[in-house]
Amino acid sequence: MPDSPDKPETTARASKSADKALTKNKAAKARSKAKKKRRTRKAAGPTPQWYKYLMFGLMVVGLLWIIVFYVTQGLYPVPALGNWNILVGFGVAITGFLMTLRWRG
């Protein structure tokens, strides 16, 4: 026989389950807010000016290193390195590009 809504036992059970669901929702919202706060604390402001100059400077220096190597046919920037000058140029430029991952406009 189905329970009628007038019975106090049925309404008490329903209100207990509703309270549990509400408590779980509140706890989940509180956890998600705490996670958001932790994320925003890490990215607390714009990147300093010197970081931007260093980042773009490394990209340009790496590119110029490779260009100078090709234009001078291996006489400059460091003749003892030979073709390793290309790797050095790419390494410097890639360092600048990797710095963009931490840049917060």
mmCIF file with all atom_site columns, C-alpha atoms in Angstrom, residues 8-66:
data_model
loop_
_atom_site.group_PDB
_atom_site.id
_atom_site.type_symbol
_atom_site.label_atom_id
_atom_site.label_alt_id
_atom_site.label_comp_id
_atom_site.label_asym_id
_atom_site.label_entity_id
_atom_site.label_seq_id
_atom_site.pdbx_PDB_ins_code
_atom_site.Cartn_x
_atom_site.Cartn_y
_atom_site.Cartn_z
_atom_site.occupancy
_atom_site.B_iso_or_equiv
_atom_site.pdbx_formal_charge
_atom_site.auth_seq_id
_atom_site.auth_comp_id
_atom_site.auth_asym_id
_atom_site.auth_atom_id
_atom_site.pdbx_PDB_model_num
ATOM 1  C CA . PRO A 1 8  ? 4.570  12.117 9.566   1.00 0.00 ? 8  PRO A CA 1
ATOM 2  C CA . GLU A 1 9  ? 7.040  9.256  8.948   1.00 0.00 ? 9  GLU A CA 1
ATOM 3  C CA . THR A 1 10 ? 7.016  9.782  5.204   1.00 0.00 ? 10 THR A CA 1
ATOM 4  C CA . THR A 1 11 ? 7.530  13.533 5.389   1.00 0.00 ? 11 THR A CA 1
ATOM 5  C CA . ALA A 1 12 ? 10.288 13.074 7.974   1.00 0.00 ? 12 ALA A CA 1
ATOM 6  C CA . ARG A 1 13 ? 12.107 10.640 5.684   1.00 0.00 ? 13 ARG A CA 1
ATOM 7  C CA . ALA A 1 14 ? 11.711 12.946 2.720   1.00 0.00 ? 14 ALA A CA 1
ATOM 8  C CA . SER A 1 15 ? 12.979 15.957 4.658   1.00 0.00 ? 15 SER A CA 1
ATOM 9  C CA . LYS A 1 16 ? 15.993 13.972 5.957   1.00 0.00 ? 16 LYS A CA 1
ATOM 10 C CA . SER A 1 17 ? 16.983 12.898 2.461   1.00 0.00 ? 17 SER A CA 1
ATOM 11 C CA . ALA A 1 18 ? 16.469 16.453 1.177   1.00 0.00 ? 18 ALA A CA 1
ATOM 12 C CA . ASP A 1 19 ? 18.661 17.779 4.008   1.00 0.00 ? 19 ASP A CA 1
ATOM 13 C CA . LYS A 1 20 ? 21.397 15.276 3.168   1.00 0.00 ? 20 LYS A CA 1
ATOM 14 C CA . ALA A 1 21 ? 21.293 16.247 -0.503  1.00 0.00 ? 21 ALA A CA 1
ATOM 15 C CA . LEU A 1 22 ? 21.390 19.935 0.406   1.00 0.00 ? 22 LEU A CA 1
ATOM 16 C CA . THR A 1 23 ? 24.343 19.390 2.739   1.00 0.00 ? 23 THR A CA 1
ATOM 17 C CA . LYS A 1 24 ? 26.230 17.491 0.017   1.00 0.00 ? 24 LYS A CA 1
ATOM 18 C CA . ASN A 1 25 ? 25.580 20.285 -2.471  1.00 0.00 ? 25 ASN A CA 1
ATOM 19 C CA . LYS A 1 26 ? 26.823 22.911 -0.023  1.00 0.00 ? 26 LYS A CA 1
ATOM 20 C CA . ALA A 1 27 ? 29.969 20.893 0.680   1.00 0.00 ? 27 ALA A CA 1
ATOM 21 C CA . ALA A 1 28 ? 30.651 20.443 -3.037  1.00 0.00 ? 28 ALA A CA 1
ATOM 22 C CA . LYS A 1 29 ? 30.193 24.170 -3.673  1.00 0.00 ? 29 LYS A CA 1
ATOM 23 C CA . ALA A 1 30 ? 32.523 25.016 -0.806  1.00 0.00 ? 30 ALA A CA 1
ATOM 24 C CA . ARG A 1 31 ? 35.206 22.685 -2.204  1.00 0.00 ? 31 ARG A CA 1
ATOM 25 C CA . SER A 1 32 ? 34.903 24.162 -5.681  1.00 0.00 ? 32 SER A CA 1
ATOM 26 C CA . LYS A 1 33 ? 35.153 27.705 -4.273  1.00 0.00 ? 33 LYS A CA 1
ATOM 27 C CA . ALA A 1 34 ? 38.249 26.722 -2.312  1.00 0.00 ? 34 ALA A CA 1
ATOM 28 C CA . LYS A 1 35 ? 39.844 25.324 -5.483  1.00 0.00 ? 35 LYS A CA 1
ATOM 29 C CA . LYS A 1 36 ? 39.043 28.500 -7.390  1.00 0.00 ? 36 LYS A CA 1
ATOM 30 C CA . LYS A 1 37 ? 40.572 30.613 -4.630  1.00 0.00 ? 37 LYS A CA 1
ATOM 31 C CA . ARG A 1 38 ? 43.748 28.519 -4.715  1.00 0.00 ? 38 ARG A CA 1
ATOM 32 C CA . ARG A 1 39 ? 44.015 28.975 -8.473  1.00 0.00 ? 39 ARG A CA 1
ATOM 33 C CA . THR A 1 40 ? 43.508 32.710 -8.350  1.00 0.00 ? 40 THR A CA 1
ATOM 34 C CA . ARG A 1 41 ? 46.140 33.142 -5.648  1.00 0.00 ? 41 ARG A CA 1
ATOM 35 C CA . LYS A 1 42 ? 48.802 31.708 -7.943  1.00 0.00 ? 42 LYS A CA 1
ATOM 36 C CA . ALA A 1 43 ? 48.024 34.120 -10.765 1.00 0.00 ? 43 ALA A CA 1
ATOM 37 C CA . ALA A 1 44 ? 47.821 37.173 -8.548  1.00 0.00 ? 44 ALA A CA 1
ATOM 38 C CA . GLY A 1 45 ? 48.707 39.897 -11.009 1.00 0.00 ? 45 GLY A CA 1
ATOM 39 C CA . PRO A 1 46 ? 50.414 40.895 -14.203 1.00 0.00 ? 46 PRO A CA 1
ATOM 40 C CA . THR A 1 47 ? 53.918 39.780 -15.024 1.00 0.00 ? 47 THR A CA 1
ATOM 41 C CA . PRO A 1 48 ? 56.677 42.242 -14.108 1.00 0.00 ? 48 PRO A CA 1
ATOM 42 C CA . GLN A 1 49 ? 58.021 44.422 -16.898 1.00 0.00 ? 49 GLN A CA 1
ATOM 43 C CA . TRP A 1 50 ? 61.528 42.918 -16.764 1.00 0.00 ? 50 TRP A CA 1
ATOM 44 C CA . TYR A 1 51 ? 60.097 39.437 -17.431 1.00 0.00 ? 51 TYR A CA 1
ATOM 45 C CA . LYS A 1 52 ? 58.531 40.590 -20.679 1.00 0.00 ? 52 LYS A CA 1
ATOM 46 C CA . TYR A 1 53 ? 61.744 42.241 -21.861 1.00 0.00 ? 53 TYR A CA 1
ATOM 47 C CA . LEU A 1 54 ? 63.789 39.143 -21.002 1.00 0.00 ? 54 LEU A CA 1
ATOM 48 C CA . MET A 1 55 ? 61.308 36.827 -22.721 1.00 0.00 ? 55 MET A CA 1
ATOM 49 C CA . PHE A 1 56 ? 61.172 38.780 -25.976 1.00 0.00 ? 56 PHE A CA 1
ATOM 50 C CA . GLY A 1 57 ? 64.900 39.489 -25.774 1.00 0.00 ? 57 GLY A CA 1
ATOM 51 C CA . LEU A 1 58 ? 65.746 35.791 -25.627 1.00 0.00 ? 58 LEU A CA 1
ATOM 52 C CA . MET A 1 59 ? 63.539 35.104 -28.634 1.00 0.00 ? 59 MET A CA 1
ATOM 53 C CA . VAL A 1 60 ? 65.228 37.832 -30.660 1.00 0.00 ? 60 VAL A CA 1
ATOM 54 C CA . VAL A 1 61 ? 68.763 36.920 -29.546 1.00 0.00 ? 61 VAL A CA 1
ATOM 55 C CA . GLY A 1 62 ? 68.185 33.270 -30.499 1.00 0.00 ? 62 GLY A CA 1
ATOM 56 C CA . LEU A 1 63 ? 66.912 34.264 -33.922 1.00 0.00 ? 63 LEU A CA 1
ATOM 57 C CA . LEU A 1 64 ? 69.796 36.687 -34.478 1.00 0.00 ? 64 LEU A CA 1
ATOM 58 C CA . TRP A 1 65 ? 72.305 34.006 -33.379 1.00 0.00 ? 65 TRP A CA 1
ATOM 59 C CA . ILE A 1 66 ? 71.045 31.668 -36.104 1.00 0.00 ? 66 ILE A CA 1
#
